[in-house]
Coordinates of N, CA and C in Angstrom, one line a residue:
M124 N 35.6 57.4 231.4 CA 35.0 56.2 231.9 C 34.4 55.4 230.8
K125 N 33.9 56.0 229.8 CA 33.3 55.3 228.7 C 34.4 54.5 227.9
T126 N 35.6 55.0 227.8 CA 36.6 54.2 227.1 C 37.0 53.0 227.9
F127 N 37.1 53.2 229.2 CA 37.4 52.1 230.1 C 36.4 51.0 230.0
N128 N 35.1 51.3 229.9 CA 34.1 50.3 229.8 C 34.1 49.6 228.5
I129 N 34.4 50.3 227.4 CA 34.5 49.7 226.1 C 35.6 48.7 226.0
I130 N 36.8 49.1 226.5 CA 37.9 48.2 226.5 C 37.7 47.0 227.4
L131 N 37.1 47.2 228.5 CA 36.8 46.1 229.4 C 35.8 45.2 228.8
S132 N 34.8 45.6 228.1 CA 33.9 44.7 227.4 C 34.6 43.9 226.3
V133 N 35.5 44.5 225.6 CA 36.3 43.8 224.6 C 37.1 42.7 225.3
L134 N 37.7 43.1 226.4 CA 38.6 42.1 227.1 C 37.8 40.9 227.7
K135 N 36.6 41.2 228.1 CA 35.7 40.2 228.6 C 35.3 39.1 227.6
Q136 N 35.3 39.6 226.3 CA 34.9 38.7 225.2 C 36.0 37.7 224.8
M137 N 37.2 38.0 225.2 CA 38.3 37.2 224.8 C 38.4 36.0 225.7
K138 N 39.1 34.9 225.2 CA 39.0 33.6 225.9 C 40.1 33.4 227.0
D139 N 41.2 34.0 226.9 CA 42.2 33.8 227.9 C 43.1 35.1 228.1
N140 N 43.9 35.0 229.2 CA 44.6 36.2 229.6 C 45.7 36.6 228.6
Q141 N 46.3 35.6 228.0 CA 47.4 35.9 227.0 C 46.8 36.6 225.8
E142 N 45.6 36.3 225.4 CA 45.0 37.0 224.3 C 44.6 38.4 224.7
R143 N 44.2 38.6 225.9 CA 43.9 39.9 226.4 C 45.2 40.8 226.5
K144 N 46.3 40.2 227.0 CA 47.5 41.0 227.0 C 48.0 41.4 225.6
D145 N 47.9 40.4 224.7 CA 48.3 40.7 223.3 C 47.5 41.8 222.7
F146 N 46.2 41.8 223.0 CA 45.3 42.9 222.5 C 45.8 44.3 223.1
L147 N 46.0 44.3 224.4 CA 46.4 45.6 225.0 C 47.8 46.1 224.4
K148 N 48.7 45.2 224.2 CA 50.0 45.5 223.6 C 49.8 46.0 222.2
S149 N 48.9 45.4 221.4 CA 48.7 45.8 220.0 C 48.1 47.2 220.0
V150 N 47.2 47.5 220.9 CA 46.7 48.9 220.9 C 47.8 49.9 221.2
V151 N 48.6 49.6 222.2 CA 49.7 50.5 222.6 C 50.7 50.7 221.5
S152 N 51.0 49.6 220.8 CA 52.0 49.7 219.8 C 51.5 50.1 218.4
D153 N 50.2 50.3 218.3 CA 49.6 50.7 217.0 C 50.1 52.2 216.7
K154 N 50.7 52.4 215.5 CA 51.2 53.7 215.1 C 50.0 54.6 214.7
N155 N 48.9 54.1 214.3 CA 47.8 54.9 213.9 C 47.0 55.6 215.1
I156 N 47.3 55.1 216.3 CA 46.6 55.7 217.4 C 47.6 56.7 218.1
S157 N 47.2 57.9 218.2 CA 48.1 58.9 218.8 C 48.4 58.7 220.2
R158 N 49.4 59.3 220.7 CA 49.9 59.1 222.1 C 48.9 59.6 223.1
D159 N 48.1 60.6 222.8 CA 47.1 61.2 223.7 C 45.7 60.7 223.5
D160 N 45.6 59.6 222.8 CA 44.3 59.0 222.6 C 43.9 58.2 223.9
L161 N 42.7 58.3 224.3 CA 42.2 57.7 225.5 C 42.3 56.2 225.5
R162 N 42.1 55.6 224.3 CA 42.3 54.1 224.2 C 43.7 53.7 224.5
R163 N 44.6 54.4 223.9 CA 46.0 54.0 224.2 C 46.4 54.3 225.6
I164 N 46.0 55.4 226.2 CA 46.3 55.7 227.6 C 45.7 54.6 228.5
T165 N 44.5 54.2 228.2 CA 43.8 53.2 229.0 C 44.5 51.9 228.9
C166 N 44.8 51.5 227.7 CA 45.5 50.2 227.6 C 46.9 50.2 228.2
Q167 N 47.6 51.3 228.1 CA 48.9 51.4 228.8 C 48.8 51.3 230.3
T168 N 47.7 51.9 230.8 CA 47.5 51.9 232.3 C 47.1 50.4 232.7
F169 N 46.4 49.7 231.9 CA 46.0 48.3 232.1 C 47.3 47.5 232.2
I170 N 48.2 47.7 231.3 CA 49.4 46.9 231.2 C 50.3 47.2 232.4
E171 N 50.5 48.5 232.7 CA 51.3 48.9 233.8 C 50.8 48.4 235.2
S172 N 49.5 48.4 235.4 CA 48.9 48.0 236.6 C 48.6 46.5 236.7
N173 N 49.0 45.8 235.7 CA 48.8 44.3 235.7 C 47.3 44.0 235.9
F174 N 46.5 44.8 235.2 CA 45.0 44.7 235.3 C 44.5 43.3 234.9
V175 N 45.0 42.8 233.8 CA 44.5 41.5 233.3 C 44.6 40.4 234.3
D176 N 45.8 40.3 234.9 CA 46.0 39.2 235.8 C 45.2 39.4 237.1
N177 N 45.0 40.6 237.5 CA 44.3 40.9 238.7 C 42.8 40.8 238.6
Y178 N 42.3 41.2 237.4 CA 40.8 41.2 237.2 C 40.3 39.9 236.7
F179 N 41.0 39.3 235.8 CA 40.6 38.0 235.1 C 41.5 36.9 235.7
K180 N 41.2 36.6 237.0 CA 41.9 35.5 237.6 C 41.5 34.1 237.0
P181 N 42.5 33.3 236.7 CA 42.1 32.0 236.1 C 41.3 31.1 237.0
S182 N 40.4 30.4 236.5 CA 39.6 29.5 237.3 C 40.4 28.2 237.6
F183 N 40.0 27.5 238.5 CA 40.6 26.2 238.9 C 40.8 25.3 237.7
K184 N 39.7 25.3 236.9 CA 39.7 24.4 235.7 C 40.8 24.8 234.7
E185 N 41.0 26.1 234.5 CA 42.1 26.6 233.6 C 43.5 26.3 234.2
I186 N 43.6 26.4 235.5 CA 44.9 26.1 236.1 C 45.2 24.6 235.9
V187 N 44.3 23.8 236.1 CA 44.5 22.3 236.0 C 44.8 22.0 234.5
K188 N 44.1 22.6 233.6 CA 44.4 22.4 232.2 C 45.8 22.8 231.8
S189 N 46.3 23.9 232.3 CA 47.6 24.4 231.9 C 48.7 23.5 232.6
R190 N 48.4 23.0 233.8 CA 49.4 22.1 234.4 C 49.4 20.7 233.7
L191 N 48.3 20.3 233.3 CA 48.2 19.0 232.6 C 48.9 19.0 231.3
K192 N 49.0 20.1 230.7 CA 49.7 20.3 229.4 C 51.2 20.2 229.6
I193 N 51.7 20.7 230.8 CA 53.1 20.7 231.1 C 53.6 19.3 231.6
L194 N 52.7 18.5 232.2 CA 53.0 17.3 232.8 C 53.7 16.3 231.8
P195 N 53.2 16.0 230.6 CA 53.9 15.1 229.7 C 55.3 15.5 229.3
K196 N 55.5 16.8 229.2 CA 56.8 17.3 228.8 C 57.8 17.0 230.0
F197 N 57.3 17.2 231.2 CA 58.1 17.0 232.4 C 58.6 15.6 232.4
F198 N 57.7 14.6 232.3 CA 58.1 13.2 232.4 C 58.9 12.8 231.2
K199 N 58.7 13.4 230.0 CA 59.5 13.0 228.9 C 60.9 13.5 229.1
N200 N 61.1 14.6 229.7 CA 62.5 15.1 230.0 C 63.1 14.3 231.1
K201 N 62.4 13.8 232.0 CA 62.9 13.0 233.1 C 63.4 11.6 232.5
L202 N 62.6 11.1 231.6 CA 63.0 9.8 231.0 C 64.2 9.9 230.1
K203 N 64.4 11.0 229.5 CA 65.5 11.3 228.6 C 66.8 11.4 229.4
K204 N 66.7 11.9 230.6 CA 67.9 12.1 231.4 C 68.4 10.8 232.0
K205 N 67.6 9.8 232.1 CA 68.1 8.5 232.7 C 68.7 7.7 231.7

């Protein structure tokens, strides 16, 4: 349980879900951490259970920001097609 809490506290300090997912993948793929290490097992479990997306749900503000970033690209593509 201590390992879970430590990893969770590290994940809470990160700014977005993509950064959290990359962190979990980096721990799992690290060759210096053995397969039976609790950190690696915990991170692998987080990845398999889709923990980041379920626990750290994006706020309305984050959703709007991500959609607004996509909007100019959408209209640019529409204008090119005509």
